[in-house]
Amino acid sequence: MPFKQNVYEKALYKEPAPIRDSEHPFQAMIDRFDIAAKILELDPGFYEYLVTPARVHITAIPVVMDDGRIKLFEGYRVIHNEILGPSKGGIRYAPDVNVNEVKALAAWMTWKCAIVNVPFGGAKGGVVCDPANMSPGELERLTRRYTANLLDVFGPDKDIPAPDMNTNAQIMAWIVDTYSMHTRNSSTAVVTGKPIILGGSLGRVEATGRGVMSVTLSAMEKIGMRPGQSTVAVQGFGNVGSIAAKLLAEKGCKIVAVSDVTGGYYNENGFDVEDLIRYSEANKRSLAGYPEAQEISNEELLTLDVDVLVPAAKEDQITSANAPDIKAKIIAEGANGPTTPAADRVLDENGVLVVPDILANAGGVTVSYFEWVQDRQGYFWTLERVNKRLDRMMKTAFDNVYNASEQYGVPLRAASYVLAVDKVASALKLRGIYA
Ligand code: GLU
């Protein structure tokens, strides 16, 4: 779709934005923020305030490993912003996680919560570790010590973690327990994404994938694409990718390609996604060796001739190098930051409708909010109620972003940032600067 505004020239660059891929996720966040700041004519003081993380915690985590050695891990918790409410965001365990990435992810949480109208600020945590090569005991000790180190940071009214890459409901249960032991009370609302029996919400596990499905259908509707006649490729087969694939298949889409760390898998007739999920679960979460699939590379998956592409793996997958070859008409970003700013420009020029991460994957934090509300009320909702409210909030958020995109004549990503930044800036204006 041709946009009225050339957002790339409107950005706050001294020179017109060069075609380059960001070296750092935080810079990628700022590049998008700049576009919104320019459109909103944001006051320079507000600009500084809103890009700067409120607090960056870096903590050393000693863990006694199973062989008796003491190993030190580095952990992070970045509180980006608390203007709209307590800060909210997941914790990721990964060998390559770093503070720059966590800063970007924390800021994205701020914008995400603002877009779906959830009363939270943004935060994110990370621990540099390789969970695939750690025993459950080692992971438990790591999680408990990370929680103990950050005890003053976390709290149901302060900062509320959740699962992210390589963390899950069990890890959230250890956080609840450690936190509750220290505070001498039962604080289930200190994290979301917990096991149901400990105050988790029905539908939370599927929520991010469900939200991706919901915005994909909304985007299809806008361009007159019918689910029953469309093909989809999904990069990443973790919690987000597998559920998005399953739910899109239920709506009639043909899922012709999926991938995980072992590579890409293609079937022109469409996969039975439930069978793929069963296979992956029985195979230590790997799709390797799945019968009736042609093996393809990750790069091939991204540039397949499909109607919809769902990047649901990690950052910086769609770059200026492969964006020109992308054939999908819709990209729904299940992952955080899968597209670089340089690729944005190419995709926009090629008329690809990109539903950006801070909108497309906001279903997770939306149901996290429902979980927090249920914990605080001690009254739990049916799955039907959770899903209905989630669908409604995602649809409203999509429509708001789409309308802003038309109003400002900018792509959906720029429109999302405009809405989010405007909302947080308006709240900041009302609260003022405490001196
Ligand atoms: N980690 C998820 C995200 O990136 C969920 C965060 C949450 O529920 O707090 O949106």
Coordinates of C-alpha atoms and ligand atoms in Angstrom, one line a residue:
M1 CA 0.0 0.0 0.0
P2 CA 1.5 3.4 -0.9
F3 CA 1.9 5.6 2.2
K4 CA 1.5 9.3 2.2
Q5 CA 4.4 9.9 4.5
N6 CA 7.9 8.8 3.8
V7 CA 8.6 7.9 7.4
Y8 CA 12.2 7.0 6.7
E9 CA 13.0 10.5 5.6
K10 CA 10.9 12.0 8.3
A11 CA 13.0 10.3 11.0
L12 CA 15.3 12.2 13.2
Y13 CA 18.4 11.2 11.2
K14 CA 20.8 14.0 10.3
E15 CA 21.1 12.3 6.9
P16 CA 18.2 10.4 5.3
A17 CA 18.3 7.0 6.9
P18 CA 21.0 4.9 5.3
I19 CA 20.1 1.4 4.3
R20 CA 21.7 -0.6 7.0
D21 CA 20.8 -3.2 9.5
S22 CA 21.0 -2.3 13.1
E23 CA 23.9 -3.8 15.0
H24 CA 22.0 -3.7 18.2
P25 CA 18.4 -4.4 19.0
F26 CA 18.2 -1.3 21.3
Q27 CA 19.3 0.8 18.3
A28 CA 16.6 -0.9 16.2
M29 CA 14.0 0.1 18.9
I30 CA 15.3 3.7 18.8
D31 CA 15.2 3.9 15.0
R32 CA 11.4 3.1 15.2
F33 CA 10.9 5.4 18.2
D34 CA 12.5 8.2 16.2
I35 CA 9.9 7.9 13.5
A36 CA 7.1 8.2 16.0
A37 CA 8.8 11.0 17.9
K38 CA 9.1 13.0 14.7
I39 CA 5.5 12.5 13.7
L40 CA 4.3 13.5 17.2
E41 CA 6.8 16.3 17.4
L42 CA 7.8 15.0 20.8
D43 CA 9.4 17.4 23.2
P44 CA 13.2 16.7 23.4
G45 CA 13.0 16.2 27.2
F46 CA 10.2 13.7 26.8
Y47 CA 12.2 12.0 24.0
E48 CA 15.1 11.5 26.3
Y49 CA 12.9 10.3 29.1
L50 CA 11.0 7.8 27.0
V51 CA 14.0 6.1 25.3
T52 CA 16.0 5.8 28.5
P53 CA 15.5 2.7 30.7
A54 CA 14.4 3.7 34.2
R55 CA 16.8 1.1 35.8
V56 CA 19.2 -1.5 34.6
H57 CA 20.1 -4.3 37.1
I58 CA 23.0 -6.5 36.5
T59 CA 23.5 -9.3 39.0
A60 CA 26.0 -12.1 39.5
I61 CA 24.3 -15.4 40.2
P62 CA 26.4 -18.1 41.9
V63 CA 25.1 -21.6 41.4
V64 CA 26.4 -24.9 42.9
M65 CA 26.4 -27.2 39.9
D66 CA 25.6 -30.9 40.1
D67 CA 29.3 -31.7 40.2
G68 CA 29.9 -29.5 43.2
R69 CA 31.6 -26.7 41.3
I70 CA 30.4 -23.1 41.9
K71 CA 29.6 -21.4 38.6
L72 CA 28.8 -17.7 38.2
F73 CA 26.1 -16.6 35.8
E74 CA 25.2 -13.0 34.8
G75 CA 21.6 -11.9 35.1
Y76 CA 19.7 -8.8 34.0
R77 CA 16.5 -7.1 34.8
V78 CA 15.8 -3.9 32.9
I79 CA 12.9 -1.7 33.9
H80 CA 12.3 0.5 31.0
N81 CA 9.3 2.4 32.1
E82 CA 6.6 2.4 34.9
I83 CA 4.5 5.4 33.8
L84 CA 1.3 3.4 33.0
G85 CA 1.7 0.9 35.9
P86 CA 4.0 -1.7 37.4
S87 CA 6.6 -2.9 34.9
K88 CA 5.9 -6.2 33.1
G89 CA 7.9 -8.5 30.9
G90 CA 9.4 -11.9 30.6
I91 CA 12.7 -13.4 31.5
R92 CA 14.8 -15.2 28.9
Y93 CA 17.5 -17.8 29.5
A94 CA 20.0 -18.0 26.6
P95 CA 23.7 -18.2 26.0
D96 CA 23.8 -15.1 23.9
V97 CA 21.4 -12.8 25.8
N98 CA 23.0 -9.5 26.6
V99 CA 22.1 -6.2 28.3
N100 CA 21.6 -4.4 25.0
E101 CA 19.0 -7.0 23.8
V102 CA 17.2 -6.9 27.2
K103 CA 17.0 -3.1 27.1
A104 CA 15.3 -3.3 23.7
L105 CA 13.0 -6.1 24.8
A106 CA 12.0 -4.0 27.9
A107 CA 11.2 -1.0 25.8
W108 CA 9.1 -3.1 23.4
M109 CA 7.1 -4.3 26.5
T110 CA 6.3 -0.7 27.3
W111 CA 5.0 0.0 23.8
K112 CA 3.2 -3.4 23.6
C113 CA 1.3 -2.8 26.9
A114 CA 0.3 0.7 25.7
I115 CA -1.0 -0.6 22.4
V116 CA -3.3 -3.3 23.9
N117 CA -4.4 -1.0 26.6
V118 CA -3.0 -2.9 29.5
P119 CA -2.1 -0.9 32.6
F120 CA 1.6 -1.9 32.8
G121 CA 5.0 -0.4 32.1
G122 CA 7.7 -2.4 30.4
A123 CA 10.6 -4.6 31.7
K124 CA 12.6 -7.6 30.6
G125 CA 15.0 -10.0 32.3
G126 CA 17.7 -12.3 31.1
V127 CA 20.2 -14.8 32.4
V128 CA 23.3 -15.8 30.3
C129 CA 23.1 -19.6 30.5
D130 CA 22.5 -22.6 28.3
P131 CA 19.4 -24.3 29.8
A132 CA 19.6 -27.2 27.3
N133 CA 22.8 -28.3 29.1
M134 CA 21.6 -27.7 32.6
S135 CA 19.9 -30.2 34.9
P136 CA 16.5 -29.3 36.5
G137 CA 18.2 -28.9 39.8
E138 CA 20.8 -26.5 38.4
L139 CA 18.0 -24.5 36.7
E140 CA 16.0 -24.3 39.9
R141 CA 19.0 -23.1 41.9
L142 CA 19.8 -20.5 39.2
T143 CA 16.2 -19.3 39.2
R144 CA 15.9 -19.0 43.0
R145 CA 19.2 -17.1 43.3
Y146 CA 18.3 -14.8 40.5
T147 CA 15.0 -14.1 42.2
A148 CA 16.6 -13.6 45.6
N149 CA 19.1 -11.2 44.1
L150 CA 16.3 -9.2 42.6
L151 CA 13.9 -9.4 45.5
D152 CA 13.5 -5.6 45.9
V153 CA 12.9 -5.2 42.2
F154 CA 10.0 -7.7 41.8
G155 CA 6.6 -7.4 43.3
P156 CA 2.9 -7.6 42.3
D157 CA 2.7 -3.8 42.3
K158 CA 6.3 -3.2 41.2
D159 CA 7.6 -5.5 38.5
I160 CA 6.0 -8.7 37.3
P161 CA 8.1 -11.2 35.3
A162 CA 6.7 -13.9 33.0
P163 CA 8.1 -16.6 30.7
D164 CA 10.0 -15.8 27.6
M165 CA 12.5 -17.7 25.5
N166 CA 13.6 -20.9 27.3
T167 CA 11.6 -20.2 30.5
N168 CA 8.3 -21.7 31.4
A169 CA 5.6 -22.3 34.0
Q170 CA 7.9 -24.4 36.2
I171 CA 10.4 -21.6 36.4
M172 CA 7.7 -19.1 37.3
A173 CA 6.6 -21.5 40.1
W174 CA 10.1 -21.4 41.5
I175 CA 10.0 -17.5 41.4
V176 CA 6.6 -17.4 43.2
D177 CA 8.0 -19.8 45.9
T178 CA 11.3 -18.0 46.4
Y179 CA 9.6 -14.6 46.5
S180 CA 6.8 -15.8 48.8
M181 CA 9.3 -17.4 51.2
H182 CA 11.3 -14.1 51.5
T183 CA 8.2 -11.9 51.9
R184 CA 6.5 -14.3 54.3
N185 CA 3.3 -14.2 52.3
S186 CA 1.7 -15.9 49.4
S187 CA 2.4 -13.7 46.4
T188 CA 1.1 -15.5 43.3
A189 CA 0.6 -12.2 41.4
V190 CA 4.4 -11.6 41.5
V191 CA 4.7 -13.5 38.2
T192 CA 2.4 -14.5 35.3
G193 CA 2.6 -17.6 33.2
K194 CA 2.5 -19.8 36.3
P195 CA 1.1 -23.3 36.4
I196 CA -2.8 -23.2 36.6
I197 CA -2.8 -24.9 40.0
L198 CA -0.7 -22.0 41.4
G199 CA -2.9 -19.2 40.2
G200 CA -2.0 -19.3 36.5
S201 CA -4.7 -18.4 33.9
L202 CA -6.3 -20.7 31.5
G203 CA -5.3 -19.8 28.0
R204 CA -2.0 -18.1 29.0
V205 CA 0.3 -20.7 27.3
E206 CA -1.6 -20.3 24.0
A207 CA -2.2 -16.6 24.3
T208 CA 0.7 -15.2 22.2
G209 CA 0.1 -17.6 19.4
R210 CA -3.6 -16.9 19.6
G211 CA -3.0 -13.2 19.3
V212 CA -0.8 -13.8 16.3
M213 CA -3.7 -15.7 14.7
S214 CA -6.1 -13.0 15.5
V215 CA -4.1 -10.1 14.0
T216 CA -3.3 -12.2 10.9
L217 CA -7.0 -12.7 10.3
S218 CA -7.6 -9.0 10.7
A219 CA -4.8 -8.2 8.3
M220 CA -6.1 -10.7 5.8
E221 CA -9.5 -9.2 6.0
K222 CA -8.1 -5.8 5.2
I223 CA -6.6 -6.9 1.9
G224 CA -9.3 -9.3 1.0
M225 CA -7.3 -12.5 1.5
R226 CA -9.4 -15.6 2.5
P227 CA -7.9 -17.9 5.1
G228 CA -9.2 -20.9 3.2
Q229 CA -7.2 -19.9 0.2
S230 CA -4.0 -18.8 1.8
T231 CA -0.6 -20.4 2.5
V232 CA 1.5 -19.7 5.5
A233 CA 5.1 -20.2 6.5
V234 CA 6.1 -20.1 10.1
Q235 CA 9.6 -19.6 11.3
G236 CA 10.2 -21.1 14.8
F237 CA 8.2 -23.9 16.3
G238 CA 8.3 -22.9 20.0
N239 CA 5.3 -21.8 22.0
V240 CA 4.4 -18.9 19.7
G241 CA 5.1 -20.4 16.3
S242 CA 3.5 -23.8 17.0
I243 CA 0.3 -22.4 18.5
A244 CA 0.0 -19.7 15.8
A245 CA 0.4 -22.4 13.1
K246 CA -2.1 -24.7 14.8
L247 CA -4.8 -21.9 15.2
L248 CA -4.3 -20.6 11.7
A249 CA -4.7 -24.1 10.3
E250 CA -7.9 -24.4 12.3
K251 CA -9.1 -21.2 10.5
G252 CA -8.5 -22.9 7.2
C253 CA -5.0 -21.7 6.3
K254 CA -2.6 -24.1 4.7
I255 CA 0.6 -24.2 6.7
V256 CA 3.2 -25.2 4.0
A257 CA 6.4 -24.5 5.9
V258 CA 7.7 -24.5 9.5
S259 CA 11.1 -24.5 11.0
D260 CA 13.0 -24.9 14.3
V261 CA 16.7 -24.9 15.2
T262 CA 17.2 -28.1 13.2
G263 CA 16.1 -26.4 9.9
G264 CA 13.1 -25.8 7.7
Y265 CA 10.4 -28.2 6.6
Y266 CA 8.2 -27.8 3.6
N267 CA 5.1 -29.6 2.4
E268 CA 3.2 -28.0 -0.5
N269 CA 0.0 -29.8 0.5
G270 CA 0.0 -28.3 4.0
F271 CA 1.0 -29.9 7.3
D272 CA -1.1 -31.5 9.9
V273 CA 0.1 -29.1 12.6
E274 CA -1.3 -31.1 15.5
D275 CA 0.8 -34.0 14.2
L276 CA 3.9 -31.8 13.9
I277 CA 3.4 -30.7 17.5
R278 CA 3.1 -34.3 18.7
Y279 CA 6.2 -35.3 16.8
S280 CA 8.2 -32.4 18.1
E281 CA 7.1 -33.1 21.7
A282 CA 8.0 -36.8 21.4
N283 CA 11.4 -35.8 19.9
K284 CA 12.9 -33.5 22.5
R285 CA 11.3 -30.5 20.9
S286 CA 12.8 -31.1 17.5
L287 CA 11.2 -31.6 14.1
A288 CA 14.3 -33.3 12.6
G289 CA 13.4 -36.4 10.6
Y290 CA 9.7 -35.5 10.3
P291 CA 8.3 -37.7 7.5
E292 CA 6.5 -36.2 4.5
A293 CA 8.5 -33.0 4.6
Q294 CA 11.0 -31.6 2.3
E295 CA 14.0 -30.1 4.1
I296 CA 14.7 -26.5 3.3
S297 CA 17.0 -23.9 4.8
N298 CA 15.9 -21.1 7.1
E299 CA 16.6 -18.6 4.3
E300 CA 14.4 -20.5 1.9
L301 CA 11.6 -20.5 4.3
L302 CA 11.6 -16.8 4.7
T303 CA 11.5 -16.2 0.9
L304 CA 9.0 -18.9 0.0
D305 CA 6.1 -17.9 -2.3
V306 CA 3.4 -17.9 0.4
D307 CA 0.7 -15.4 1.3
V308 CA 1.6 -15.0 5.0
L309 CA 5.0 -15.2 6.8
V310 CA 5.0 -15.6 10.6
P311 CA 8.6 -15.0 12.0
A312 CA 8.3 -16.5 15.5
A313 CA 11.9 -17.3 16.3
K314 CA 14.2 -14.4 17.3
E315 CA 15.6 -11.0 16.5
D316 CA 17.1 -9.8 13.2
Q317 CA 15.9 -12.6 10.9
I318 CA 14.5 -10.3 8.1
T319 CA 17.2 -8.0 7.0
S320 CA 18.1 -5.8 4.1
A321 CA 19.8 -8.9 2.5
N322 CA 16.7 -11.1 2.3
A323 CA 13.8 -8.6 2.5
P324 CA 13.9 -7.9 -1.3
D325 CA 13.2 -11.6 -1.9
I326 CA 10.3 -11.9 0.5
K327 CA 7.1 -12.9 -1.4
A328 CA 4.6 -13.0 1.4
K329 CA 1.9 -10.3 1.3
I330 CA 1.5 -10.2 5.1
I331 CA 4.1 -10.6 7.7
A332 CA 2.8 -11.2 11.3
E333 CA 5.7 -10.8 13.7
G334 CA 5.3 -13.5 16.5
A335 CA 8.9 -12.9 17.7
N336 CA 10.2 -9.7 19.2
G337 CA 12.3 -7.7 16.8
P338 CA 12.5 -10.2 13.9
T339 CA 12.8 -7.4 11.3
T340 CA 15.6 -4.9 11.1
P341 CA 14.8 -1.2 10.4
A342 CA 16.6 -1.4 7.1
A343 CA 14.4 -4.3 6.1
D344 CA 11.3 -2.3 7.1
R345 CA 12.0 0.1 4.4
V346 CA 12.3 -2.5 1.7
L347 CA 9.2 -4.3 2.8
D348 CA 7.2 -1.1 2.8
E349 CA 8.4 -0.2 -0.6
N350 CA 7.4 -3.6 -1.8
G351 CA 3.9 -3.2 -0.4
V352 CA 4.2 -6.0 2.2
L353 CA 1.7 -5.5 5.1
V354 CA 3.8 -6.0 8.2
V355 CA 1.9 -6.5 11.5
P356 CA 4.6 -5.4 13.9
D357 CA 5.8 -7.4 16.9
I358 CA 4.6 -4.8 19.5
L359 CA 1.0 -5.5 18.2
A360 CA 1.2 -9.0 16.8
N361 CA 2.7 -10.7 19.8
A362 CA 0.9 -8.7 22.5
G363 CA -1.5 -11.5 23.2
G364 CA 0.9 -13.0 25.7
V365 CA 1.1 -9.9 27.9
T366 CA -2.7 -9.4 27.5
V367 CA -3.5 -12.7 29.1
S368 CA -0.7 -12.1 31.6
Y369 CA -2.7 -9.0 32.6
F370 CA -5.8 -11.2 32.9
E371 CA -3.8 -13.6 35.1
W372 CA -2.7 -10.8 37.4
V373 CA -6.3 -9.5 37.7
Q374 CA -7.5 -13.0 38.5
D375 CA -4.8 -13.6 41.1
R376 CA -5.6 -10.3 42.8
Q377 CA -9.3 -11.1 42.9
G378 CA -8.8 -14.7 43.8
Y379 CA -11.5 -15.5 41.2
F380 CA -10.6 -17.4 38.1
W381 CA -12.1 -17.2 34.7
T382 CA -13.2 -19.9 32.2
L383 CA -11.1 -20.4 29.1
E384 CA -14.0 -19.1 27.1
R385 CA -14.0 -15.8 28.9
V386 CA -10.2 -15.5 28.6
N387 CA -10.2 -16.2 24.9
K388 CA -13.2 -14.0 24.1
R389 CA -11.6 -11.0 26.0
L390 CA -8.2 -11.6 24.4
D391 CA -9.8 -11.8 20.9
R392 CA -11.6 -8.6 21.5
M393 CA -8.6 -6.7 22.8
M394 CA -6.4 -7.9 19.9
K395 CA -9.0 -6.9 17.4
T396 CA -9.5 -3.5 19.0
A397 CA -5.7 -2.9 19.1
F398 CA -5.4 -4.0 15.4
D399 CA -8.2 -1.6 14.4
N400 CA -6.7 1.3 16.3
V401 CA -3.3 0.8 14.7
Y402 CA -4.8 0.3 11.3
N403 CA -6.8 3.5 11.6
A404 CA -3.8 5.4 12.8
S405 CA -1.9 4.0 9.9
E406 CA -4.5 5.5 7.5
Q407 CA -4.7 8.7 9.5
Y408 CA -1.0 9.4 9.4
G409 CA -0.4 7.7 6.1
V410 CA 2.3 5.5 7.6
P411 CA 3.0 1.7 7.8
L412 CA 1.5 -0.3 10.7
R413 CA 4.8 -0.3 12.6
A414 CA 5.2 3.4 12.6
A415 CA 1.5 3.7 13.5
S416 CA 1.9 1.4 16.4
Y417 CA 4.8 3.4 17.8
V418 CA 2.9 6.6 17.3
L419 CA -0.1 5.3 19.3
A420 CA 2.1 3.8 22.0
V421 CA 4.5 6.7 22.4
D422 CA 1.6 9.2 22.4
K423 CA -0.2 7.3 25.1
V424 CA 2.9 7.0 27.4
A425 CA 3.9 10.6 26.7
S426 CA 0.3 11.8 27.6
A427 CA 0.5 9.9 30.9
L428 CA 3.9 11.3 31.6
K429 CA 2.6 14.8 31.0
L430 CA -0.2 14.2 33.5
R431 CA 2.1 12.7 36.1
G432 CA 4.8 15.3 35.6
I433 CA 8.4 15.1 36.7
Y434 CA 8.9 14.6 40.4
A435 CA 11.6 16.8 41.7
Ligands
GLU1 N1 7.6 -12.7 27.1 C1 6.3 -12.3 26.5 C2 6.5 -11.1 25.6 O1 7.6 -10.8 25.1 C3 5.3 -12.1 27.6 C4 5.5 -11.0 28.6 C5 4.5 -11.0 29.8 O2 3.5 -11.7 29.7 O3 4.8 -10.3 30.7 O4 5.6 -10.4 25.3

